[in-house]
Short mmCIF file of C-alpha atoms in Angstrom, two decimals:
data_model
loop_
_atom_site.label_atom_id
_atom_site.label_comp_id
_atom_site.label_asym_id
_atom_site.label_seq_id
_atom_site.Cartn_x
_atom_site.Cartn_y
_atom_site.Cartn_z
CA UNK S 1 262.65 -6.09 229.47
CA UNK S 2 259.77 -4.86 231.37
CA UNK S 3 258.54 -1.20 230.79
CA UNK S 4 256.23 0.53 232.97
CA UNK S 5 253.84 3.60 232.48
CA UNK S 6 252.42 5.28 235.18
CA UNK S 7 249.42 7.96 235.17
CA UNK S 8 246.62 9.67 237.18
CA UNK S 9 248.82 12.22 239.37
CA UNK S 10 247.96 15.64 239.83
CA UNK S 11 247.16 18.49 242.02
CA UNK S 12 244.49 17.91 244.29
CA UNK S 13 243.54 19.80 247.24
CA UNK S 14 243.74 18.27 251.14
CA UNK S 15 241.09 15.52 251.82
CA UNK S 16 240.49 14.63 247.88
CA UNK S 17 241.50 11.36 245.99
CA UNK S 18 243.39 10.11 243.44
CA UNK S 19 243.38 7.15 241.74
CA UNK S 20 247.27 6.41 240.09
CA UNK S 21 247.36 3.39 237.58
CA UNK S 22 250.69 1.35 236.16
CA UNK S 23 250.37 -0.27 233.30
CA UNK S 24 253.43 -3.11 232.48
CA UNK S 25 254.07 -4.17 229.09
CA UNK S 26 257.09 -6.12 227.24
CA UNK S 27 258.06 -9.30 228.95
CA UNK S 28 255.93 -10.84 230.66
CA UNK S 29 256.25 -13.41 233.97
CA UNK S 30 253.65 -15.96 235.59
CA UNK S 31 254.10 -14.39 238.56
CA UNK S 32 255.57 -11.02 240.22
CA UNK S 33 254.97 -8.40 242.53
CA UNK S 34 253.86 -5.03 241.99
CA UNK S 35 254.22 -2.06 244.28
CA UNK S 36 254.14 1.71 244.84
CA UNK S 37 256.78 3.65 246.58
CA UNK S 38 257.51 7.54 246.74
CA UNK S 39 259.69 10.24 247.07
CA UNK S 40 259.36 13.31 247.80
CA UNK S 41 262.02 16.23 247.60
CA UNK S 42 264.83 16.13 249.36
CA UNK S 43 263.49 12.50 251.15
CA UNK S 44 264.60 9.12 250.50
CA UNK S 45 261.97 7.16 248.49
CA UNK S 46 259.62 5.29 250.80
CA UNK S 47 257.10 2.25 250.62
CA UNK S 48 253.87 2.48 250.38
CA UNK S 49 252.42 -0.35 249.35
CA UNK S 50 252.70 -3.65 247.54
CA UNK S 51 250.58 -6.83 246.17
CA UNK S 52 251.44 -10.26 245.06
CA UNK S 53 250.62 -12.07 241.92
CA UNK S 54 247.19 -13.27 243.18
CA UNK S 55 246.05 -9.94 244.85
CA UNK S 56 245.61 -11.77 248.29
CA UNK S 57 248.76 -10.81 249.39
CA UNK S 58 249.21 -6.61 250.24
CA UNK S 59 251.77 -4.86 252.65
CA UNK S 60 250.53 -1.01 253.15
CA UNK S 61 252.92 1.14 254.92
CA UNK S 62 251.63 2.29 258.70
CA UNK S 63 251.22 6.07 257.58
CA UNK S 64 249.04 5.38 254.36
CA UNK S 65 247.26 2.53 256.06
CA UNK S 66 243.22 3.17 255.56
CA UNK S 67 243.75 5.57 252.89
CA UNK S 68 245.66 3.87 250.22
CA UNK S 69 244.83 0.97 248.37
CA UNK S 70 246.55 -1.08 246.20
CA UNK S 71 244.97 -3.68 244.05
CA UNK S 72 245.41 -5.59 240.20
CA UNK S 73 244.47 -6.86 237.22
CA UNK S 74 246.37 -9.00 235.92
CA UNK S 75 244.73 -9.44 232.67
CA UNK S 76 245.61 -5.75 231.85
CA UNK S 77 248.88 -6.69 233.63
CA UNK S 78 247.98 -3.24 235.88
CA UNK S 79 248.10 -2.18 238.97
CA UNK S 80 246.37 0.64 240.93
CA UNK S 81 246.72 2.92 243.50
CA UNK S 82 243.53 4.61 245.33
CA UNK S 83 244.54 7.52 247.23
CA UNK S 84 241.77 9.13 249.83
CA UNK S 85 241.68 11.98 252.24
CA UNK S 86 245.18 12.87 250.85
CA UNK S 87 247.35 14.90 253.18
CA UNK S 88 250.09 17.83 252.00
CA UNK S 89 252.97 15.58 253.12
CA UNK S 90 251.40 12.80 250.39
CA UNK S 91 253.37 14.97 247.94
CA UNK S 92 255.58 13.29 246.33
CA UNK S 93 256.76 11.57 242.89
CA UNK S 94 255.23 8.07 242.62
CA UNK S 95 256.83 5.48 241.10
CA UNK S 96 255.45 1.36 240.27
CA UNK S 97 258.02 -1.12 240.67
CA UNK S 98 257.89 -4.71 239.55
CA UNK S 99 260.02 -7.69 240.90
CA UNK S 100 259.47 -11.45 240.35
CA UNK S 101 258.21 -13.35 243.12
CA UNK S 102 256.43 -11.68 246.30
CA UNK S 103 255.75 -8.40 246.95
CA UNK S 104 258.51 -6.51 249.37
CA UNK S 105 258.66 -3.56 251.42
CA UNK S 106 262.64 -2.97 250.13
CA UNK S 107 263.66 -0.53 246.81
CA UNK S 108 266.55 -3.26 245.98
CA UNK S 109 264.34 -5.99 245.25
CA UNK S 110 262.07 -4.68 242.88
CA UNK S 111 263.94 -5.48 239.30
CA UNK S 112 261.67 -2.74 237.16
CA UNK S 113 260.35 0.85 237.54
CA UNK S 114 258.56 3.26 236.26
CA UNK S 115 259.03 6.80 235.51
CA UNK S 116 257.26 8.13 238.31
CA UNK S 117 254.24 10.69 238.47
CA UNK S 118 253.69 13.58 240.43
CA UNK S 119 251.28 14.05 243.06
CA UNK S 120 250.76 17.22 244.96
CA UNK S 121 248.46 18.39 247.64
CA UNK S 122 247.70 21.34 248.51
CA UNK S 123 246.58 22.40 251.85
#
């Protein structure tokens, strides 16, 4: 079993940054995928980006491409999210995912998830 914490949302207002962290513990596997996806209220959850084992390997989404960035470390088996110039429809609960292999744009694939954090900005 894989559990995994994530931390960093908040409020922030329109054009600031956040930086969201995921921290995996319990099992662990020489290799897997880690991403970010989101859902906001009343919206299916949507991806927004993912990286493969060796970090050389990302798939932002088109609407947070060149503001978000996702990137590892796999010694403290984390991954990160950097959030800049943050727009109001940003807000949403983010959740890490984990699946074993490479990283995917689909929900289904990814095996383990987080709890989600909320992120809200205002405008």
């Amino acid at each position: 079993q894989v559990q995994l914490v994530e931390s960093g949302g908040g409020l922030v207002q329109a054009g600031g940054s956040l930086r969201l962290s995921c921290a995996a513990s319990g099992r662990t596997f020489s290799n897997y995928a880690m991403a970010w996806f989101r859902q906001a209220p009343g919206k299916e959850r949507e991806f927004v980006a993912a990286i493969g084992w060796s970090g050389s390997t990302t798939s932002d989404a088109d609407p947070m491409k060149g503001r978000f960035t996702i990137s590892r470390d796999n010694a403290k088996n984390t991954v990160y999210l950097q959030m800049n110039s943050l727009k109001p429809e940003d807000t949403a609960v983010y959740y890490c995912a984990v699946r074993v292999g490479g990283p995917s744009r689909v929900a289904d694939r990814y095996d383990y998830w987080g709890q989600g954090t909320q992120v809200t900005v205002s405008s």
